[in-house]
Structure formats: C-alpha cells, structure tokens
Amino acid sequence: MEIDVRRQLDAVGRVVSAGERDGEPVHTVALSRSYDTTLDDLWDAVTRSGRIERWFLPVDGELTAGGRYRIEGNASGTITECEPGSRFALTWEFGESVSWVGVRLSAEGDGRTRLALEHTEPLSEHWAEYGPGAVGVGWELALLGLALHLEQPAGPRLDEAAFGISPKGTALIAGSSGAWAQAAIAAGTEPEQARAAAARTTAFYTGDAAAG
C-alpha cells in the first residue's frame, strides 16, 4: 500500500492540555482527522467489531453503553457513554493504569466526516518520560489504519510493527513525535524536555535504542 507520509502527518490536528479529573491532575491528548466518507459509514467503522478488527485490533464484549469491551493484546474497559451516530466514551484500562477515551464524529459536508478523539490520563512517570507522543503516536497510527480501511475496505490491515521499522514508517513516527513535541511546547512544556521525550517516543515505536 502506498502511503504519503507528509499528507498523513498534515491530516491530523493535535492539541495537548492539562486539567483535573476527580480532583487529580491529568493531561489530555486530542487528535482530529477528516475522512472522505459519510457519518454513518465512519460510525459503523469505529463501532462495529467486524470492521474495527480490519483497521485496528480484534475486539469483543458488549459494545453498548455500560458494556465491557476487550481489545486483543491491548486495553479493556467499560463503555461509559454512547450516542449512536455521534459520540462514545470509555475507560481505557491497561495493566494497572486507568485512563479515559472519548470519540466524537461530525459531518463536514461534501460527504466528509471529522473524527475527534481525546485520551485523558493521570500524571505519571510514563508521561514525564515520553510526553504526549506515547499516546498520540499510537492513536495516529490507528487513525492511519482507519484511513486506509476507508479507502480500501477489502484491503489488508496495516501491520503497525512492520510499518514502524520501514523507512516510511520511521519517517511518519518521527514526524508525529516531533509534532506532539510542538503541541506539548504550545501547552507550556519546556522545549528541551518536550524534544527529549519525543526522541524517546520515536525510539520506542521504531525499536531504535540509539534514537533515545
């Protein structure tokens, strides 16, 4: 599959913010991307298990408000909110950590639909070491997989591991990490700290220890 790295990087909006949840400090990583498909089709692609596994990972469980879900080899959690065709929210439970994800869809006209995703997590040593890119790069790769699926619904799922060590994959990951560093700087992080965290994130996703 042909991937235009610059086009994919430019397609994503990135914002980092700080706040509180349940009285505890948190950071939120927000991504947005427009897709050339209808709202109904995009909603189906991000909520129906049979389609989710074609661009992300296999998922099972009760995919309705109040239901539990499990992503193969990744997170599990509870779907806390769901407004069909509009938005859903869930807990993201990975190991001993719990964070929160919200997804909202909105029609843009001309048959296009925008997806906005927010991932909120408590302050932690992991955030201090890797910054927003640890979450942001992972979701960007997922949204790339979604874009490829929407362009070629019957095509193969993006192999993130193989893509991550390819020249284009490495370039996309480094570009994404750098963009998240800029978003962190815009949110008040010291530039040197943000760039060092981005380098560690790039090394993590590409398996290049020298890059960290």
mmCIF file of N, CA, C and O in Angstrom, residues 24-107:
data_model
loop_
_atom_site.group_PDB
_atom_site.id
_atom_site.type_symbol
_atom_site.label_atom_id
_atom_site.label_comp_id
_atom_site.label_asym_id
_atom_site.label_seq_id
_atom_site.Cartn_x
_atom_site.Cartn_y
_atom_site.Cartn_z
ATOM 1 N N GLU A 24 -7.867 15.137 40.601
ATOM 2 C CA GLU A 24 -6.473 14.771 40.357
ATOM 3 C C GLU A 24 -5.997 15.393 39.044
ATOM 4 O O GLU A 24 -6.769 15.525 38.095
ATOM 5 N N PRO A 25 -4.701 15.781 38.972
ATOM 6 C CA PRO A 25 -4.184 16.381 37.740
ATOM 7 C C PRO A 25 -4.121 15.362 36.607
ATOM 8 O O PRO A 25 -3.749 14.204 36.812
ATOM 9 N N VAL A 26 -4.485 15.804 35.413
ATOM 10 C CA VAL A 26 -4.463 14.941 34.233
ATOM 11 C C VAL A 26 -3.944 15.737 33.037
ATOM 12 O O VAL A 26 -3.902 16.969 33.056
ATOM 13 N N HIS A 27 -3.546 15.010 32.009
ATOM 14 C CA HIS A 27 -3.234 15.607 30.723
ATOM 15 C C HIS A 27 -4.146 14.974 29.675
ATOM 16 O O HIS A 27 -4.478 13.791 29.766
ATOM 17 N N THR A 28 -4.530 15.756 28.682
ATOM 18 C CA THR A 28 -5.365 15.252 27.596
ATOM 19 C C THR A 28 -4.652 15.431 26.268
ATOM 20 O O THR A 28 -4.123 16.509 25.970
ATOM 21 N N VAL A 29 -4.628 14.351 25.505
ATOM 22 C CA VAL A 29 -4.087 14.356 24.149
ATOM 23 C C VAL A 29 -5.277 14.304 23.205
ATOM 24 O O VAL A 29 -6.085 13.373 23.263
ATOM 25 N N ALA A 30 -5.418 15.312 22.340
ATOM 26 C CA ALA A 30 -6.569 15.396 21.442
ATOM 27 C C ALA A 30 -6.110 15.342 20.000
ATOM 28 O O ALA A 30 -5.183 16.063 19.597
ATOM 29 N N LEU A 31 -6.748 14.467 19.218
ATOM 30 C CA LEU A 31 -6.459 14.337 17.795
ATOM 31 C C LEU A 31 -7.744 14.547 17.010
ATOM 32 O O LEU A 31 -8.831 14.215 17.493
ATOM 33 N N SER A 32 -7.618 15.057 15.805
ATOM 34 C CA SER A 32 -8.768 15.134 14.915
ATOM 35 C C SER A 32 -8.309 14.861 13.492
ATOM 36 O O SER A 32 -7.170 15.166 13.124
ATOM 37 N N ARG A 33 -9.209 14.276 12.716
ATOM 38 C CA ARG A 33 -8.885 13.961 11.320
ATOM 39 C C ARG A 33 -10.179 13.869 10.519
ATOM 40 O O ARG A 33 -11.177 13.330 10.995
ATOM 41 N N SER A 34 -10.156 14.393 9.304
ATOM 42 C CA SER A 34 -11.313 14.358 8.417
ATOM 43 C C SER A 34 -11.177 13.181 7.451
ATOM 44 O O SER A 34 -10.087 12.916 6.928
ATOM 45 N N TYR A 35 -12.291 12.483 7.226
ATOM 46 C CA TYR A 35 -12.297 11.328 6.336
ATOM 47 C C TYR A 35 -13.299 11.533 5.209
ATOM 48 O O TYR A 35 -14.364 12.116 5.409
ATOM 49 N N ASP A 36 -12.935 11.003 4.051
ATOM 50 C CA ASP A 36 -13.788 11.124 2.877
ATOM 51 C C ASP A 36 -14.832 10.011 2.878
ATOM 52 O O ASP A 36 -14.789 9.082 2.066
ATOM 53 N N THR A 37 -15.766 10.108 3.829
ATOM 54 C CA THR A 37 -16.852 9.138 3.932
ATOM 55 C C THR A 37 -17.990 9.763 4.722
ATOM 56 O O THR A 37 -17.822 10.811 5.346
ATOM 57 N N THR A 38 -19.136 9.109 4.704
ATOM 58 C CA THR A 38 -20.297 9.650 5.401
ATOM 59 C C THR A 38 -20.208 9.401 6.893
ATOM 60 O O THR A 38 -19.459 8.521 7.356
ATOM 61 N N LEU A 39 -20.992 10.140 7.652
ATOM 62 C CA LEU A 39 -21.023 9.955 9.097
ATOM 63 C C LEU A 39 -21.468 8.532 9.439
ATOM 64 O O LEU A 39 -20.885 7.891 10.318
ATOM 65 N N ASP A 40 -22.481 8.023 8.755
ATOM 66 C CA ASP A 40 -22.970 6.668 9.043
ATOM 67 C C ASP A 40 -21.890 5.618 8.807
ATOM 68 O O ASP A 40 -21.742 4.674 9.593
ATOM 69 N N ASP A 41 -21.148 5.774 7.712
ATOM 70 C CA ASP A 41 -20.110 4.790 7.406
ATOM 71 C C ASP A 41 -18.975 4.860 8.424
ATOM 72 O O ASP A 41 -18.476 3.825 8.877
ATOM 73 N N LEU A 42 -18.572 6.070 8.801
ATOM 74 C CA LEU A 42 -17.489 6.199 9.774
ATOM 75 C C LEU A 42 -17.928 5.671 11.135
ATOM 76 O O LEU A 42 -17.149 4.985 11.820
ATOM 77 N N TRP A 43 -19.155 5.963 11.536
ATOM 78 C CA TRP A 43 -19.659 5.434 12.801
ATOM 79 C C TRP A 43 -19.627 3.900 12.786
ATOM 80 O O TRP A 43 -19.208 3.261 13.753
ATOM 81 N N ASP A 44 -20.055 3.320 11.696
ATOM 82 C CA ASP A 44 -20.051 1.859 11.574
ATOM 83 C C ASP A 44 -18.625 1.322 11.675
ATOM 84 O O ASP A 44 -18.381 0.308 12.341
ATOM 85 N N ALA A 45 -17.673 2.018 11.052
ATOM 86 C CA ALA A 45 -16.285 1.554 11.035
ATOM 87 C C ALA A 45 -15.635 1.587 12.411
ATOM 88 O O ALA A 45 -14.755 0.779 12.708
ATOM 89 N N VAL A 46 -16.060 2.527 13.276
ATOM 90 C CA VAL A 46 -15.405 2.659 14.583
ATOM 91 C C VAL A 46 -16.199 2.020 15.724
ATOM 92 O O VAL A 46 -15.737 2.037 16.872
ATOM 93 N N THR A 47 -17.377 1.453 15.415
ATOM 94 C CA THR A 47 -18.172 0.865 16.495
ATOM 95 C C THR A 47 -18.561 -0.583 16.266
ATOM 96 O O THR A 47 -19.014 -1.244 17.200
ATOM 97 N N ARG A 48 -18.413 -1.089 15.057
ATOM 98 C CA ARG A 48 -18.789 -2.478 14.798
ATOM 99 C C ARG A 48 -17.550 -3.354 14.834
ATOM 100 O O ARG A 48 -16.582 -3.104 14.110
ATOM 101 N N SER A 49 -17.581 -4.382 15.683
ATOM 102 C CA SER A 49 -16.389 -5.200 15.917
ATOM 103 C C SER A 49 -15.834 -5.796 14.633
ATOM 104 O O SER A 49 -14.610 -5.869 14.453
ATOM 105 N N GLY A 50 -16.712 -6.226 13.722
ATOM 106 C CA GLY A 50 -16.254 -6.831 12.485
ATOM 107 C C GLY A 50 -15.442 -5.887 11.619
ATOM 108 O O GLY A 50 -14.591 -6.331 10.841
ATOM 109 N N ARG A 51 -15.690 -4.587 11.758
ATOM 110 C CA ARG A 51 -14.911 -3.608 10.998
ATOM 111 C C ARG A 51 -13.725 -3.088 11.800
ATOM 112 O O ARG A 51 -12.681 -2.798 11.222
ATOM 113 N N ILE A 52 -13.872 -2.967 13.101
ATOM 114 C CA ILE A 52 -12.769 -2.469 13.921
ATOM 115 C C ILE A 52 -11.524 -3.330 13.729
ATOM 116 O O ILE A 52 -10.405 -2.817 13.612
ATOM 117 N N GLU A 53 -11.696 -4.643 13.695
ATOM 118 C CA GLU A 53 -10.537 -5.523 13.572
ATOM 119 C C GLU A 53 -9.874 -5.422 12.198
ATOM 120 O O GLU A 53 -8.741 -5.858 12.025
ATOM 121 N N ARG A 54 -10.543 -4.816 11.224
ATOM 122 C CA ARG A 54 -9.961 -4.686 9.892
ATOM 123 C C ARG A 54 -9.044 -3.468 9.773
ATOM 124 O O ARG A 54 -8.295 -3.337 8.800
ATOM 125 N N TRP A 55 -9.072 -2.585 10.793
ATOM 126 C CA TRP A 55 -8.140 -1.451 10.758
ATOM 127 C C TRP A 55 -7.408 -1.233 12.081
ATOM 128 O O TRP A 55 -6.415 -0.497 12.128
ATOM 129 N N PHE A 56 -7.864 -1.899 13.156
ATOM 130 C CA PHE A 56 -7.241 -1.706 14.463
ATOM 131 C C PHE A 56 -6.814 -3.059 15.023
ATOM 132 O O PHE A 56 -5.777 -3.589 14.644
ATOM 133 N N LEU A 57 -7.602 -3.618 15.909
ATOM 134 C CA LEU A 57 -7.327 -4.917 16.521
ATOM 135 C C LEU A 57 -8.658 -5.613 16.784
ATOM 136 O O LEU A 57 -9.695 -4.954 16.901
ATOM 137 N N PRO A 58 -8.659 -6.942 16.914
ATOM 138 C CA PRO A 58 -9.898 -7.633 17.280
ATOM 139 C C PRO A 58 -10.419 -7.143 18.626
ATOM 140 O O PRO A 58 -9.655 -6.928 19.565
ATOM 141 N N VAL A 59 -11.732 -6.959 18.709
ATOM 142 C CA VAL A 59 -12.361 -6.503 19.937
ATOM 143 C C VAL A 59 -13.602 -7.340 20.194
ATOM 144 O O VAL A 59 -14.314 -7.722 19.263
ATOM 145 N N ASP A 60 -13.831 -7.654 21.472
ATOM 146 C CA ASP A 60 -15.051 -8.376 21.806
ATOM 147 C C ASP A 60 -15.668 -7.778 23.060
ATOM 148 O O ASP A 60 -15.084 -6.912 23.705
ATOM 149 N N GLY A 61 -16.862 -8.233 23.372
ATOM 150 C CA GLY A 61 -17.575 -7.719 24.532
ATOM 151 C C GLY A 61 -18.921 -7.162 24.134
ATOM 152 O O GLY A 61 -19.402 -7.378 23.010
ATOM 153 N N GLU A 62 -19.522 -6.435 25.036
ATOM 154 C CA GLU A 62 -20.831 -5.821 24.805
ATOM 155 C C GLU A 62 -20.600 -4.372 24.421
ATOM 156 O O GLU A 62 -20.392 -3.506 25.288
ATOM 157 N N LEU A 63 -20.623 -4.080 23.133
ATOM 158 C CA LEU A 63 -20.270 -2.749 22.640
ATOM 159 C C LEU A 63 -21.466 -1.812 22.668
ATOM 160 O O LEU A 63 -21.904 -1.257 21.661
ATOM 161 N N THR A 64 -21.988 -1.621 23.874
ATOM 162 C CA THR A 64 -23.086 -0.693 24.121
ATOM 163 C C THR A 64 -22.815 0.030 25.430
ATOM 164 O O THR A 64 -21.952 -0.377 26.214
ATOM 165 N N ALA A 65 -23.535 1.114 25.690
ATOM 166 C CA ALA A 65 -23.341 1.878 26.927
ATOM 167 C C ALA A 65 -23.481 0.961 28.141
ATOM 168 O O ALA A 65 -24.448 0.222 28.256
ATOM 169 N N GLY A 66 -22.494 1.008 29.011
ATOM 170 C CA GLY A 66 -22.485 0.174 30.201
ATOM 171 C C GLY A 66 -21.817 -1.169 30.002
ATOM 172 O O GLY A 66 -21.564 -1.884 30.976
ATOM 173 N N GLY A 67 -21.526 -1.526 28.758
ATOM 174 C CA GLY A 67 -20.919 -2.825 28.477
ATOM 175 C C GLY A 67 -19.412 -2.812 28.655
ATOM 176 O O GLY A 67 -18.767 -1.762 28.629
ATOM 177 N N ARG A 68 -18.859 -4.003 28.830
ATOM 178 C CA ARG A 68 -17.416 -4.167 28.915
ATOM 179 C C ARG A 68 -16.878 -4.595 27.553
ATOM 180 O O ARG A 68 -17.522 -5.357 26.833
ATOM 181 N N TYR A 69 -15.692 -4.107 27.213
ATOM 182 C CA TYR A 69 -15.044 -4.495 25.965
ATOM 183 C C TYR A 69 -13.628 -4.980 26.266
ATOM 184 O O TYR A 69 -13.060 -4.694 27.324
ATOM 185 N N ARG A 70 -13.047 -5.708 25.331
ATOM 186 C CA ARG A 70 -11.663 -6.127 25.462
ATOM 187 C C ARG A 70 -11.016 -6.103 24.077
ATOM 188 O O ARG A 70 -11.545 -6.696 23.140
ATOM 189 N N ILE A 71 -9.889 -5.395 23.961
ATOM 190 C CA ILE A 71 -9.136 -5.335 22.712
ATOM 191 C C ILE A 71 -8.005 -6.349 22.806
ATOM 192 O O ILE A 71 -7.218 -6.321 23.764
ATOM 193 N N GLU A 72 -7.930 -7.220 21.836
ATOM 194 C CA GLU A 72 -6.943 -8.301 21.877
ATOM 195 C C GLU A 72 -5.527 -7.741 22.001
ATOM 196 O O GLU A 72 -5.074 -6.940 21.192
ATOM 197 N N GLY A 73 -4.812 -8.192 23.043
ATOM 198 C CA GLY A 73 -3.437 -7.775 23.239
ATOM 199 C C GLY A 73 -3.263 -6.333 23.647
ATOM 200 O O GLY A 73 -2.134 -5.803 23.612
ATOM 201 N N ASN A 74 -4.331 -5.688 24.070
ATOM 202 C CA ASN A 74 -4.235 -4.274 24.399
ATOM 203 C C ASN A 74 -5.099 -3.974 25.622
ATOM 204 O O ASN A 74 -5.030 -4.684 26.612
ATOM 205 N N ALA A 75 -5.934 -2.961 25.531
ATOM 206 C CA ALA A 75 -6.696 -2.499 26.689
ATOM 207 C C ALA A 75 -8.060 -3.173 26.780
ATOM 208 O O ALA A 75 -8.528 -3.838 25.857
ATOM 209 N N SER A 76 -8.680 -2.967 27.930
ATOM 210 C CA SER A 76 -10.074 -3.341 28.130
ATOM 211 C C SER A 76 -10.717 -2.197 28.907
ATOM 212 O O SER A 76 -10.048 -1.229 29.270
ATOM 213 N N GLY A 77 -12.026 -2.308 29.151
ATOM 214 C CA GLY A 77 -12.670 -1.243 29.899
ATOM 215 C C GLY A 77 -14.172 -1.284 29.780
ATOM 216 O O GLY A 77 -14.754 -2.275 29.319
ATOM 217 N N THR A 78 -14.783 -0.182 30.196
ATOM 218 C CA THR A 78 -16.232 -0.042 30.186
ATOM 219 C C THR A 78 -16.638 1.100 29.271
ATOM 220 O O THR A 78 -16.023 2.176 29.298
ATOM 221 N N ILE A 79 -17.656 0.887 28.472
ATOM 222 C CA ILE A 79 -18.209 1.962 27.640
ATOM 223 C C ILE A 79 -19.139 2.785 28.523
ATOM 224 O O ILE A 79 -20.184 2.310 28.960
ATOM 225 N N THR A 80 -18.748 3.992 28.819
ATOM 226 C CA THR A 80 -19.475 4.809 29.794
ATOM 227 C C THR A 80 -20.570 5.665 29.162
ATOM 228 O O THR A 80 -21.530 6.041 29.835
ATOM 229 N N GLU A 81 -20.431 6.008 27.881
ATOM 230 C CA GLU A 81 -21.430 6.821 27.196
ATOM 231 C C GLU A 81 -21.514 6.380 25.743
ATOM 232 O O GLU A 81 -20.510 5.969 25.158
ATOM 233 N N CYS A 82 -22.677 6.514 25.150
ATOM 234 C CA CYS A 82 -22.818 6.241 23.723
ATOM 235 C C CYS A 82 -24.057 6.944 23.183
ATOM 236 O O CYS A 82 -25.162 6.694 23.652
ATOM 237 N N GLU A 83 -23.837 7.826 22.232
ATOM 238 C CA GLU A 83 -24.920 8.452 21.487
ATOM 239 C C GLU A 83 -24.756 8.012 20.037
ATOM 240 O O GLU A 83 -23.889 8.538 19.324
ATOM 241 N N PRO A 84 -25.525 7.022 19.598
ATOM 242 C CA PRO A 84 -25.339 6.451 18.259
ATOM 243 C C PRO A 84 -25.255 7.510 17.162
ATOM 244 O O PRO A 84 -26.045 8.444 17.118
ATOM 245 N N GLY A 85 -24.240 7.354 16.322
ATOM 246 C CA GLY A 85 -24.039 8.278 15.221
ATOM 247 C C GLY A 85 -23.377 9.575 15.605
ATOM 248 O O GLY A 85 -23.155 10.440 14.754
ATOM 249 N N SER A 86 -23.011 9.727 16.894
ATOM 250 C CA SER A 86 -22.470 10.999 17.346
ATOM 251 C C SER A 86 -21.195 10.842 18.175
ATOM 252 O O SER A 86 -20.146 11.367 17.807
ATOM 253 N N ARG A 87 -21.280 10.135 19.306
ATOM 254 C CA ARG A 87 -20.108 10.062 20.176
ATOM 255 C C ARG A 87 -20.191 8.869 21.107
ATOM 256 O O ARG A 87 -21.266 8.311 21.346
ATOM 257 N N PHE A 88 -19.027 8.474 21.638
ATOM 258 C CA PHE A 88 -18.982 7.483 22.702
ATOM 259 C C PHE A 88 -17.766 7.761 23.580
ATOM 260 O O PHE A 88 -16.832 8.469 23.180
ATOM 261 N N ALA A 89 -17.807 7.242 24.790
ATOM 262 C CA ALA A 89 -16.711 7.409 25.739
ATOM 263 C C ALA A 89 -16.506 6.097 26.479
ATOM 264 O O ALA A 89 -17.448 5.303 26.653
ATOM 265 N N LEU A 90 -15.263 5.871 26.922
ATOM 266 C CA LEU A 90 -14.965 4.607 27.595
ATOM 267 C C LEU A 90 -13.756 4.755 28.508
ATOM 268 O O LEU A 90 -12.976 5.706 28.381
ATOM 269 N N THR A 91 -13.642 3.824 29.440
ATOM 270 C CA THR A 91 -12.423 3.742 30.237
ATOM 271 C C THR A 91 -11.422 2.908 29.454
ATOM 272 O O THR A 91 -11.783 1.987 28.726
ATOM 273 N N TRP A 92 -10.150 3.258 29.627
ATOM 274 C CA TRP A 92 -9.053 2.569 28.931
ATOM 275 C C TRP A 92 -8.166 1.960 30.020
ATOM 276 O O TRP A 92 -7.371 2.659 30.640
ATOM 277 N N GLU A 93 -8.348 0.688 30.252
ATOM 278 C CA GLU A 93 -7.661 0.008 31.350
ATOM 279 C C GLU A 93 -6.552 -0.869 30.776
ATOM 280 O O GLU A 93 -6.811 -1.825 30.043
ATOM 281 N N PHE A 94 -5.318 -0.503 31.103
ATOM 282 C CA PHE A 94 -4.157 -1.213 30.570
ATOM 283 C C PHE A 94 -3.205 -1.490 31.729
ATOM 284 O O PHE A 94 -2.675 -0.566 32.347
ATOM 285 N N GLY A 95 -3.014 -2.774 32.042
ATOM 286 C CA GLY A 95 -2.231 -3.108 33.226
ATOM 287 C C GLY A 95 -2.928 -2.573 34.459
ATOM 288 O O GLY A 95 -4.120 -2.817 34.663
ATOM 289 N N GLU A 96 -2.211 -1.808 35.259
ATOM 290 C CA GLU A 96 -2.800 -1.239 36.465
ATOM 291 C C GLU A 96 -3.266 0.200 36.260
ATOM 292 O O GLU A 96 -3.768 0.829 37.201
ATOM 293 N N SER A 97 -3.096 0.723 35.067
ATOM 294 C CA SER A 97 -3.464 2.121 34.816
ATOM 295 C C SER A 97 -4.867 2.226 34.220
ATOM 296 O O SER A 97 -5.320 1.354 33.481
ATOM 297 N N VAL A 98 -5.533 3.316 34.553
ATOM 298 C CA VAL A 98 -6.864 3.613 34.005
ATOM 299 C C VAL A 98 -6.830 5.030 33.453
ATOM 300 O O VAL A 98 -6.429 5.979 34.123
ATOM 301 N N SER A 99 -7.244 5.170 32.189
ATOM 302 C CA SER A 99 -7.380 6.475 31.572
ATOM 303 C C SER A 99 -8.724 6.504 30.853
ATOM 304 O O SER A 99 -9.518 5.555 30.959
ATOM 305 N N TRP A 100 -8.986 7.591 30.118
ATOM 306 C CA TRP A 100 -10.327 7.781 29.563
ATOM 307 C C TRP A 100 -10.233 8.241 28.110
ATOM 308 O O TRP A 100 -9.431 9.122 27.776
ATOM 309 N N VAL A 101 -11.066 7.654 27.278
ATOM 310 C CA VAL A 101 -11.073 7.982 25.852
ATOM 311 C C VAL A 101 -12.468 8.429 25.446
ATOM 312 O O VAL A 101 -13.471 7.810 25.838
ATOM 313 N N GLY A 102 -12.530 9.498 24.667
ATOM 314 C CA GLY A 102 -13.793 9.954 24.108
ATOM 315 C C GLY A 102 -13.650 10.172 22.614
ATOM 316 O O GLY A 102 -12.622 10.680 22.159
ATOM 317 N N VAL A 103 -14.648 9.766 21.850
ATOM 318 C CA VAL A 103 -14.635 9.919 20.389
ATOM 319 C C VAL A 103 -15.915 10.623 19.961
ATOM 320 O O VAL A 103 -17.004 10.273 20.423
ATOM 321 N N ARG A 104 -15.765 11.609 19.086
ATOM 322 C CA ARG A 104 -16.926 12.349 18.580
ATOM 323 C C ARG A 104 -16.819 12.448 17.058
ATOM 324 O O ARG A 104 -15.741 12.736 16.524
ATOM 325 N N LEU A 105 -17.934 12.231 16.363
ATOM 326 C CA LEU A 105 -17.990 12.361 14.912
ATOM 327 C C LEU A 105 -18.888 13.528 14.539
ATOM 328 O O LEU A 105 -19.898 13.775 15.201
ATOM 329 N N SER A 106 -18.530 14.226 13.461
ATOM 330 C CA SER A 106 -19.364 15.335 12.988
ATOM 331 C C SER A 106 -19.267 15.432 11.473
ATOM 332 O O SER A 106 -18.172 15.351 10.903
ATOM 333 N N ALA A 107 -20.417 15.584 10.825
ATOM 334 C CA ALA A 107 -20.452 15.722 9.375
ATOM 335 C C ALA A 107 -19.898 17.081 8.977
ATOM 336 O O ALA A 107 -20.163 18.096 9.626
#
